mmCIF file of C-alpha atoms and ligand atoms in Angstrom:
data_model
loop_
_atom_site.group_PDB
_atom_site.id
_atom_site.type_symbol
_atom_site.label_atom_id
_atom_site.label_comp_id
_atom_site.label_asym_id
_atom_site.label_seq_id
_atom_site.Cartn_x
_atom_site.Cartn_y
_atom_site.Cartn_z
ATOM 1 C CA MET A 1230 12.537 28.268 -25.969
ATOM 2 C CA SER A 1231 13.163 25.053 -24.325
ATOM 3 C CA GLN A 1232 12.479 22.002 -26.376
ATOM 4 C CA LYS A 1233 12.604 19.916 -23.162
ATOM 5 C CA PRO A 1234 9.338 18.201 -22.274
ATOM 6 C CA LYS A 1235 7.589 20.168 -19.542
ATOM 7 C CA VAL A 1236 6.527 18.100 -16.379
ATOM 8 C CA ILE A 1237 4.692 18.654 -13.128
ATOM 9 C CA ALA A 1238 6.421 17.297 -9.799
ATOM 10 C CA SER A 1239 3.915 17.426 -6.916
ATOM 11 C CA VAL A 1240 6.406 15.283 -4.780
ATOM 12 C CA THR A 1241 9.282 16.144 -2.667
ATOM 13 C CA LEU A 1242 12.518 15.723 -5.083
ATOM 14 C CA PRO A 1243 15.892 15.285 -3.463
ATOM 15 C CA PRO A 1244 18.246 17.898 -4.905
ATOM 16 C CA ASP A 1245 20.169 15.022 -6.937
ATOM 17 C CA LEU A 1246 17.095 13.886 -8.295
ATOM 18 C CA ARG A 1247 15.687 17.316 -9.366
ATOM 19 C CA GLU A 1248 18.869 17.996 -10.881
ATOM 20 C CA ARG A 1249 18.441 14.332 -13.032
ATOM 21 C CA LEU A 1250 15.047 15.410 -13.884
ATOM 22 C CA ALA A 1251 15.975 19.178 -15.021
ATOM 23 C CA ALA A 1252 18.619 17.790 -17.293
ATOM 24 C CA ALA A 1253 15.621 15.873 -19.212
ATOM 25 C CA CYS A 1254 12.610 18.128 -18.447
ATOM 26 C CA ASP A 1255 11.603 21.593 -17.743
ATOM 27 C CA ILE A 1256 10.057 20.922 -14.073
ATOM 28 C CA ILE A 1257 7.015 22.755 -12.659
ATOM 29 C CA GLU A 1258 7.128 22.123 -8.762
ATOM 30 C CA ILE A 1259 3.675 22.264 -7.110
ATOM 31 C CA PRO A 1260 2.811 21.598 -3.407
ATOM 32 C CA MET A 1261 2.119 17.664 -2.712
ATOM 33 C CA GLY A 1262 -1.392 16.769 -3.076
ATOM 34 C CA GLN A 1263 -2.299 20.116 -4.867
ATOM 35 C CA ARG A 1264 -4.106 19.732 -8.188
ATOM 36 C CA PRO A 1265 -2.344 21.233 -11.184
ATOM 37 C CA ASP A 1266 -5.702 22.448 -12.492
ATOM 38 C CA GLU A 1267 -5.793 24.486 -9.301
ATOM 39 C CA VAL A 1268 -2.414 25.980 -9.111
ATOM 40 C CA VAL A 1269 -1.050 25.945 -12.863
ATOM 41 C CA SER A 1270 -2.343 28.238 -15.585
ATOM 42 C CA GLU A 1271 -4.360 26.846 -18.437
ATOM 43 C CA GLU A 1272 -1.689 28.119 -20.833
ATOM 44 C CA THR A 1273 0.988 26.302 -19.179
ATOM 45 C CA ARG A 1274 -1.221 23.000 -18.399
ATOM 46 C CA ALA A 1275 -1.725 22.816 -22.480
ATOM 47 C CA GLN A 1276 2.010 22.061 -22.748
ATOM 48 C CA ILE A 1277 2.343 19.482 -19.843
ATOM 49 C CA THR A 1278 3.405 16.055 -21.248
ATOM 50 C CA GLY A 1279 4.390 14.288 -17.856
ATOM 51 C CA MET A 1280 3.561 14.365 -14.156
ATOM 52 C CA VAL A 1281 5.121 12.700 -11.152
ATOM 53 C CA CYS A 1282 2.597 12.868 -8.219
ATOM 54 C CA THR A 1283 1.951 11.058 -4.681
ATOM 55 C CA MET A 1284 -1.212 9.064 -4.087
ATOM 56 C CA LYS A 1285 -2.809 12.505 -2.473
ATOM 57 C CA THR A 1286 -3.283 13.689 -6.321
ATOM 58 C CA LYS A 1287 -6.473 12.256 -7.659
ATOM 59 C CA VAL A 1288 -5.573 11.602 -11.446
ATOM 60 C CA ASP A 1289 -9.175 11.326 -12.393
ATOM 61 C CA ALA A 1290 -11.036 12.420 -15.757
ATOM 62 C CA ALA A 1291 -11.074 16.020 -14.770
ATOM 63 C CA LEU A 1292 -7.362 16.282 -14.106
ATOM 64 C CA LEU A 1293 -6.831 14.440 -17.265
ATOM 65 C CA ALA A 1294 -9.001 16.926 -19.174
ATOM 66 C CA ALA A 1295 -7.191 19.859 -17.414
ATOM 67 C CA LEU A 1296 -3.769 18.422 -18.919
ATOM 68 C CA PRO A 1297 -4.593 17.659 -22.699
ATOM 69 C CA ALA A 1298 -0.988 17.051 -23.931
ATOM 70 C CA LEU A 1299 -0.209 14.435 -20.894
ATOM 71 C CA THR A 1300 1.100 11.418 -21.954
ATOM 72 C CA VAL A 1301 2.444 9.901 -18.474
ATOM 73 C CA SER A 1302 1.845 10.216 -14.823
ATOM 74 C CA SER A 1303 4.331 8.485 -12.574
ATOM 75 C CA ASN A 1304 2.951 7.669 -9.188
ATOM 76 C CA PHE A 1305 5.161 7.690 -6.196
ATOM 77 C CA ALA A 1306 3.567 4.750 -4.540
ATOM 78 C CA VAL A 1307 2.826 1.069 -5.467
ATOM 79 C CA GLY A 1308 -0.931 1.609 -5.041
ATOM 80 C CA PHE A 1309 -2.730 3.535 -7.704
ATOM 81 C CA ASP A 1310 -6.365 3.955 -6.105
ATOM 82 C CA ASN A 1311 -5.698 7.573 -6.784
ATOM 83 C CA VAL A 1312 -5.814 7.125 -10.414
ATOM 84 C CA ASP A 1313 -8.709 6.651 -12.812
ATOM 85 C CA VAL A 1314 -6.871 4.123 -14.786
ATOM 86 C CA PRO A 1315 -9.469 3.372 -17.223
ATOM 87 C CA ALA A 1316 -10.073 6.938 -17.849
ATOM 88 C CA ALA A 1317 -6.264 7.364 -18.213
ATOM 89 C CA THR A 1318 -5.827 4.443 -20.595
ATOM 90 C CA ALA A 1319 -8.796 5.934 -22.710
ATOM 91 C CA ARG A 1320 -6.862 9.291 -22.875
ATOM 92 C CA LYS A 1321 -3.542 7.125 -23.648
ATOM 93 C CA VAL A 1322 -1.829 8.473 -20.665
ATOM 94 C CA LEU A 1323 0.527 5.876 -19.197
ATOM 95 C CA ILE A 1324 0.607 5.266 -15.582
ATOM 96 C CA CYS A 1325 3.657 4.280 -13.774
ATOM 97 C CA ASN A 1326 4.150 3.057 -10.157
ATOM 98 C CA THR A 1327 6.823 1.901 -7.721
ATOM 99 C CA PRO A 1328 6.537 -2.046 -7.243
ATOM 100 C CA ARG A 1329 9.333 -4.034 -5.969
ATOM 101 C CA VAL A 1330 11.278 -1.388 -4.001
ATOM 102 C CA LEU A 1331 9.299 -1.255 -1.056
ATOM 103 C CA ASP A 1332 8.159 -4.793 -0.851
ATOM 104 C CA GLY A 1333 10.863 -5.719 2.170
ATOM 105 C CA ALA A 1334 9.656 -2.695 4.013
ATOM 106 C CA VAL A 1335 5.982 -3.125 3.823
ATOM 107 C CA ALA A 1336 6.515 -7.010 4.564
ATOM 108 C CA ASP A 1337 8.577 -5.811 7.625
ATOM 109 C CA ILE A 1338 5.666 -3.786 8.800
ATOM 110 C CA THR A 1339 3.501 -6.807 8.674
ATOM 111 C CA ILE A 1340 5.395 -8.984 10.560
ATOM 112 C CA GLY A 1341 6.000 -6.291 13.203
ATOM 113 C CA LEU A 1342 2.199 -5.883 13.696
ATOM 114 C CA MET A 1343 1.807 -9.622 13.897
ATOM 115 C CA LEU A 1344 4.536 -9.798 16.484
ATOM 116 C CA CYS A 1345 2.929 -6.742 18.479
ATOM 117 C CA LEU A 1346 -0.360 -8.755 18.456
ATOM 118 C CA ALA A 1347 0.664 -12.057 19.306
ATOM 119 C CA ARG A 1348 3.328 -10.839 22.095
ATOM 120 C CA ASN A 1349 1.313 -7.745 23.462
ATOM 121 C CA LEU A 1350 4.490 -5.917 22.674
ATOM 122 C CA VAL A 1351 2.871 -2.410 22.726
ATOM 123 C CA ALA A 1352 1.182 -3.354 26.109
ATOM 124 C CA GLY A 1353 4.361 -4.792 27.471
ATOM 125 C CA ASP A 1354 6.101 -1.239 26.796
ATOM 126 C CA ALA A 1355 3.533 0.550 28.728
ATOM 127 C CA PHE A 1356 3.484 -2.036 31.563
ATOM 128 C CA VAL A 1357 7.241 -1.737 32.187
ATOM 129 C CA ARG A 1358 6.999 2.281 31.887
ATOM 130 C CA SER A 1359 4.093 2.294 34.300
ATOM 131 C CA GLY A 1360 5.713 0.503 37.300
ATOM 132 C CA ALA A 1361 3.300 -2.271 36.903
ATOM 133 C CA TRP A 1362 5.775 -4.765 36.700
ATOM 134 C CA THR A 1363 6.886 -3.984 40.238
ATOM 135 C CA LYS A 1364 3.474 -5.672 41.198
ATOM 136 C CA GLY A 1365 3.646 -8.878 39.000
ATOM 137 C CA PRO A 1366 4.684 -10.327 35.890
ATOM 138 C CA PHE A 1367 3.226 -9.327 32.311
ATOM 139 C CA PRO A 1368 0.537 -11.751 31.175
ATOM 140 C CA LEU A 1369 1.458 -14.599 29.057
ATOM 141 C CA ALA A 1370 0.962 -14.006 25.510
ATOM 142 C CA ARG A 1371 0.861 -16.199 22.274
ATOM 143 C CA ASP A 1372 3.517 -17.728 19.882
ATOM 144 C CA ILE A 1373 3.356 -17.151 16.339
ATOM 145 C CA ARG A 1374 5.826 -20.166 15.522
ATOM 146 C CA GLY A 1375 3.772 -23.076 14.372
ATOM 147 C CA LYS A 1376 0.682 -21.028 13.707
ATOM 148 C CA THR A 1377 -0.865 -20.510 10.202
ATOM 149 C CA LEU A 1378 -0.652 -17.297 8.238
ATOM 150 C CA GLY A 1379 -3.031 -16.531 5.764
ATOM 151 C CA LEU A 1380 -2.465 -14.042 3.004
ATOM 152 C CA LEU A 1381 -5.372 -12.492 1.339
ATOM 153 C CA GLY A 1382 -3.490 -11.610 -2.076
ATOM 154 C CA MET A 1383 0.043 -13.198 -3.101
ATOM 155 C CA GLY A 1384 1.731 -10.594 -5.305
ATOM 156 C CA ARG A 1385 5.165 -9.201 -4.586
ATOM 157 C CA ILE A 1386 4.661 -8.057 -1.115
ATOM 158 C CA GLY A 1387 2.640 -11.370 -0.069
ATOM 159 C CA ARG A 1388 5.621 -13.258 -1.446
ATOM 160 C CA VAL A 1389 8.131 -11.632 0.904
ATOM 161 C CA VAL A 1390 5.581 -11.660 3.747
ATOM 162 C CA ALA A 1391 5.249 -15.582 3.025
ATOM 163 C CA ARG A 1392 9.070 -16.004 2.720
ATOM 164 C CA THR A 1393 9.680 -14.090 6.080
ATOM 165 C CA ALA A 1394 6.796 -16.237 7.907
ATOM 166 C CA GLN A 1395 8.533 -19.340 6.701
ATOM 167 C CA ALA A 1396 11.648 -18.189 8.999
ATOM 168 C CA PHE A 1397 9.253 -17.897 12.191
ATOM 169 C CA ASP A 1398 8.013 -21.793 11.398
ATOM 170 C CA MET A 1399 4.467 -20.439 10.397
ATOM 171 C CA LYS A 1400 2.653 -22.611 7.920
ATOM 172 C CA VAL A 1401 1.468 -19.986 5.047
ATOM 173 C CA ILE A 1402 -1.725 -20.231 3.201
ATOM 174 C CA TYR A 1403 -3.072 -17.912 0.733
ATOM 175 C CA HIS A 1404 -6.008 -16.825 -1.543
ATOM 176 C CA ASN A 1405 -5.723 -14.928 -4.844
ATOM 177 C CA ARG A 1406 -8.098 -14.802 -7.853
ATOM 178 C CA ARG A 1407 -5.930 -17.727 -9.263
ATOM 179 C CA GLU A 1408 -3.321 -20.101 -7.851
ATOM 180 C CA ASP A 1409 0.046 -18.353 -8.256
ATOM 181 C CA PRO A 1410 3.002 -20.738 -9.526
ATOM 182 C CA HIS A 1411 5.664 -18.326 -7.919
ATOM 183 C CA ALA A 1412 4.128 -19.303 -4.550
ATOM 184 C CA GLN A 1413 5.101 -22.924 -4.969
ATOM 185 C CA GLY A 1414 7.134 -23.920 -2.038
ATOM 186 C CA LEU A 1415 6.072 -20.678 -0.257
ATOM 187 C CA ALA A 1416 2.351 -21.149 0.506
ATOM 188 C CA THR A 1417 -0.371 -23.397 -0.110
ATOM 189 C CA TYR A 1418 -3.405 -22.092 -2.262
ATOM 190 C CA VAL A 1419 -6.887 -22.598 -0.562
ATOM 191 C CA ALA A 1420 -10.190 -21.184 -0.972
ATOM 192 C CA ARG A 1421 -11.421 -17.771 0.011
ATOM 193 C CA ASP A 1422 -13.647 -19.002 2.863
ATOM 194 C CA GLU A 1423 -11.071 -21.467 4.078
ATOM 195 C CA LEU A 1424 -8.498 -18.701 4.671
ATOM 196 C CA PHE A 1425 -10.624 -17.010 6.741
ATOM 197 C CA LYS A 1426 -11.592 -20.016 8.666
ATOM 198 C CA ALA A 1427 -8.170 -21.452 8.861
ATOM 199 C CA SER A 1428 -5.732 -18.520 9.517
ATOM 200 C CA ASP A 1429 -4.212 -17.681 12.873
ATOM 201 C CA VAL A 1430 -3.264 -14.656 11.459
ATOM 202 C CA LEU A 1431 -4.755 -13.109 8.430
ATOM 203 C CA SER A 1432 -2.824 -10.382 6.416
ATOM 204 C CA ILE A 1433 -4.356 -8.393 3.727
ATOM 205 C CA HIS A 1434 -2.364 -7.822 0.402
ATOM 206 C CA ILE A 1435 -4.642 -6.984 -2.314
ATOM 207 C CA PRO A 1436 -5.093 -3.512 -3.955
ATOM 208 C CA LEU A 1437 -7.963 -1.191 -3.186
ATOM 209 C CA ALA A 1438 -10.356 -1.248 -6.297
ATOM 210 C CA ALA A 1439 -14.414 -0.983 -6.745
ATOM 211 C CA GLU A 1440 -14.340 -4.969 -6.331
ATOM 212 C CA THR A 1441 -12.280 -5.117 -3.182
ATOM 213 C CA ARG A 1442 -13.884 -2.301 -1.285
ATOM 214 C CA HIS A 1443 -15.073 -3.593 1.873
ATOM 215 C CA SER A 1444 -14.486 -6.874 0.791
ATOM 216 C CA VAL A 1445 -13.490 -8.108 4.193
ATOM 217 C CA GLY A 1446 -16.738 -7.413 6.159
ATOM 218 C CA LYS A 1447 -18.923 -8.916 8.862
ATOM 219 C CA ARG A 1448 -19.071 -12.245 6.878
ATOM 220 C CA GLU A 1449 -15.380 -12.750 6.571
ATOM 221 C CA LEU A 1450 -14.717 -11.710 10.000
ATOM 222 C CA GLY A 1451 -17.397 -14.011 11.373
ATOM 223 C CA LEU A 1452 -15.827 -17.058 9.603
ATOM 224 C CA MET A 1453 -12.229 -16.354 11.385
ATOM 225 C CA LYS A 1454 -11.286 -17.903 14.679
ATOM 226 C CA ASN A 1455 -11.990 -15.875 17.592
ATOM 227 C CA SER A 1456 -8.334 -16.467 18.546
ATOM 228 C CA ALA A 1457 -7.248 -14.927 15.025
ATOM 229 C CA TYR A 1458 -5.666 -11.738 14.446
ATOM 230 C CA LEU A 1459 -6.226 -9.413 11.324
ATOM 231 C CA ILE A 1460 -3.598 -7.419 9.424
ATOM 232 C CA ASN A 1461 -3.921 -4.666 7.160
ATOM 233 C CA THR A 1462 -1.111 -2.968 5.502
ATOM 234 C CA ALA A 1463 -2.815 -2.616 1.900
ATOM 235 C CA ARG A 1464 -5.401 -0.041 1.966
ATOM 236 C CA GLY A 1465 -8.192 0.759 4.671
ATOM 237 C CA PRO A 1466 -11.250 0.609 2.491
ATOM 238 C CA VAL A 1467 -10.625 -3.095 1.763
ATOM 239 C CA VAL A 1468 -11.969 -3.552 5.163
ATOM 240 C CA ASP A 1469 -15.288 -2.799 6.386
ATOM 241 C CA GLU A 1470 -14.185 -0.716 9.388
ATOM 242 C CA ALA A 1471 -17.534 -0.649 11.130
ATOM 243 C CA ALA A 1472 -17.903 -4.235 10.715
ATOM 244 C CA LEU A 1473 -14.243 -4.785 12.173
ATOM 245 C CA ILE A 1474 -14.976 -2.569 15.225
ATOM 246 C CA GLU A 1475 -17.864 -4.770 15.882
ATOM 247 C CA ALA A 1476 -16.075 -7.878 15.523
ATOM 248 C CA LEU A 1477 -13.139 -6.417 17.731
ATOM 249 C CA ARG A 1478 -15.748 -5.616 20.582
ATOM 250 C CA ALA A 1479 -17.544 -8.644 20.581
ATOM 251 C CA GLY A 1480 -14.488 -10.798 20.683
ATOM 252 C CA LYS A 1481 -15.403 -12.494 17.147
ATOM 253 C CA ILE A 1482 -11.534 -11.767 16.624
ATOM 254 C CA ALA A 1483 -8.554 -11.420 19.026
ATOM 255 C CA GLY A 1484 -7.097 -8.204 17.582
ATOM 256 C CA ALA A 1485 -6.089 -6.291 14.587
ATOM 257 C CA GLY A 1486 -2.941 -4.667 13.366
ATOM 258 C CA LEU A 1487 -3.687 -1.790 10.972
ATOM 259 C CA ASP A 1488 -1.170 0.505 9.390
ATOM 260 C CA VAL A 1489 -4.098 1.736 6.952
ATOM 261 C CA MET A 1490 -7.714 3.073 7.933
ATOM 262 C CA GLU A 1491 -10.537 4.102 5.992
ATOM 263 C CA GLN A 1492 -10.006 7.698 7.359
ATOM 264 C CA GLU A 1493 -6.289 8.864 7.285
ATOM 265 C CA PRO A 1494 -4.995 10.471 9.071
ATOM 266 C CA LEU A 1495 -7.009 8.734 11.875
ATOM 267 C CA PRO A 1496 -8.548 11.067 14.388
ATOM 268 C CA ALA A 1497 -8.016 10.430 18.131
ATOM 269 C CA SER A 1498 -11.720 10.420 18.140
ATOM 270 C CA SER A 1499 -11.978 6.951 16.037
ATOM 271 C CA PRO A 1500 -13.226 4.165 18.176
ATOM 272 C CA LEU A 1501 -10.136 2.213 16.909
ATOM 273 C CA CYS A 1502 -8.330 4.204 19.280
ATOM 274 C CA GLU A 1503 -10.285 3.153 22.250
ATOM 275 C CA LEU A 1504 -9.691 -0.497 21.342
ATOM 276 C CA PRO A 1505 -6.952 -2.395 23.472
ATOM 277 C CA ASN A 1506 -6.699 -5.145 21.247
ATOM 278 C CA VAL A 1507 -5.660 -3.136 18.233
ATOM 279 C CA VAL A 1508 -2.359 -1.811 16.955
ATOM 280 C CA LEU A 1509 -2.087 1.381 15.036
ATOM 281 C CA GLN A 1510 0.561 2.512 12.573
ATOM 282 C CA ALA A 1511 0.496 5.683 10.394
ATOM 283 C CA HIS A 1512 0.522 4.170 7.133
ATOM 284 C CA ILE A 1513 4.149 3.820 7.600
ATOM 285 C CA GLY A 1514 4.492 0.487 5.447
ATOM 286 C CA SER A 1515 7.283 2.152 3.152
ATOM 287 C CA ALA A 1516 8.280 4.872 5.250
ATOM 288 C CA THR A 1517 11.997 4.257 5.740
ATOM 289 C CA HIS A 1518 14.787 6.525 4.555
ATOM 290 C CA GLU A 1519 15.918 3.820 2.320
ATOM 291 C CA THR A 1520 12.679 2.687 0.773
ATOM 292 C CA ARG A 1521 11.448 6.226 -0.154
ATOM 293 C CA ARG A 1522 14.767 7.132 -1.656
ATOM 294 C CA ALA A 1523 14.420 3.851 -4.134
ATOM 295 C CA MET A 1524 10.863 4.884 -4.617
ATOM 296 C CA ILE A 1525 11.475 8.563 -5.572
ATOM 297 C CA GLU A 1526 14.397 7.256 -7.698
ATOM 298 C CA LEU A 1527 12.099 4.755 -9.539
ATOM 299 C CA ALA A 1528 9.130 7.364 -9.879
ATOM 300 C CA VAL A 1529 11.418 9.879 -11.411
ATOM 301 C CA ALA A 1530 13.271 7.338 -13.771
ATOM 302 C CA ASN A 1531 9.741 6.115 -14.734
ATOM 303 C CA LEU A 1532 8.889 9.686 -15.690
ATOM 304 C CA ILE A 1533 12.179 10.549 -17.499
ATOM 305 C CA ASP A 1534 12.006 7.294 -19.359
ATOM 306 C CA ALA A 1535 8.366 7.767 -20.673
ATOM 307 C CA VAL A 1536 8.834 11.346 -21.652
ATOM 308 C CA THR A 1537 12.064 10.583 -23.477
ATOM 309 C CA GLY A 1538 10.868 7.678 -25.422
ATOM 310 C CA LYS A 1539 12.250 4.775 -23.157
ATOM 311 C CA GLN A 1540 9.937 2.139 -21.886
ATOM 312 C CA PRO A 1541 9.739 2.600 -18.022
ATOM 313 C CA GLU A 1542 10.340 -0.141 -15.549
ATOM 314 C CA ALA A 1543 6.675 -0.020 -14.017
ATOM 315 C CA MET A 1544 3.682 0.310 -15.871
ATOM 316 C CA VAL A 1545 0.133 -0.153 -14.628
ATOM 317 C CA ASN A 1546 -1.378 0.134 -18.179
ATOM 318 C CA PRO A 1547 1.359 -1.067 -20.366
ATOM 319 C CA GLU A 1548 -1.142 -1.386 -23.329
ATOM 320 C CA VAL A 1549 -0.840 2.392 -23.693
ATOM 321 C CA TRP A 1550 2.994 2.163 -23.933
ATOM 322 C CA GLN A 1551 2.432 -0.828 -26.472
ATOM 323 C CA GLY A 1552 0.084 1.347 -28.604
ATOM 324 C CA HIS A 1553 -2.821 -1.094 -27.862
ATOM 325 C CA ALA A 1554 -4.905 1.208 -25.913
HETATM 326 C C1 8YV B 699 3.391 5.026 -0.339
HETATM 327 C C2 8YV B 699 1.615 3.333 -0.263
HETATM 328 O O1 8YV B 699 4.164 4.305 -0.424
HETATM 329 O O2 8YV B 699 3.040 2.806 -1.964
HETATM 330 C C3 8YV B 699 2.043 2.899 -1.823
HETATM 331 O O3 8YV B 699 1.095 2.467 -2.375
HETATM 332 O O4 8YV B 699 0.667 2.895 0.323
HETATM 333 C C4 8YV B 699 2.183 4.482 0.261
HETATM 334 O O5 8YV B 699 3.020 4.207 1.594
HETATM 335 C C5 8YV B 699 3.599 6.570 0.547
HETATM 336 O O6 8YV B 699 2.529 7.345 0.425
HETATM 337 C C6 8YV B 699 4.733 7.301 -0.630
HETATM 338 O O7 8YV B 699 3.683 7.816 -1.590
#
């Protein structure tokens, strides 16, 4: 009878990482997004001490109850809005995630969306392919250089965006719950309303939580310049999408670049798909070979460390690890 900890993996494990995990644990692989309480027997579930899963798995109180021996759940994502963290902490289940390794990739998509919006790159491609260029020049667009980039949230990703934007000669301002000493030299702290009023591009970099759901709505959009762009690479529900669509249709803002939406995958029937001043991406912020490899490596390392008694690199509720939960 194996004495190795039993863990559930509902992620796609590269062969070498499956081998690495198997050296330390007995692995039960289940389809991505499937709930263990749907596909794993009660007898086996009672022995599970660890899990690595994507953000498609809702780690809620019911799932925690179905895994009575669980001590750690490792999220293959930096966001953890799929996890009921208070319930996990109450159960003394450590939650890990994958910050740091995806900061650059998400920041790059942020800058990419900003350039697509300001320089009309998506329409420009269609313009050339359609032969319209033979009938006249593409309309003038707008510079981002010298403009003001406002960051709602100044965490790791926000700081990488700020550093990158400086290379584009942008003035960077930000709003956080409190002023961030790490932002010195990178961006200037402003009040929340001032951020929406002063930004030529406003980019969202805050997590989705009860207090941030729909926190960018009609009021905030109404504060923005009608020449301003909104970019969201964080979580769709941070923005009141109905209010955004209304603001875009009314010309309250000039455009939006969205890598995340309230409904994902976004159906073609969404009004967002009809708006010419919107650039849409399929939640690809971290979707590069290099970044996803670094993420799965970190997610597996967090799991192995936690179930073998070593402090994981990235903990969402470290108080559980420190025994203060
Ligand atoms: C994940 C994400 O990176 O990391 C996050 O929070 O938003 C996602 O892009 C991706 O789904 C891999 O789990």
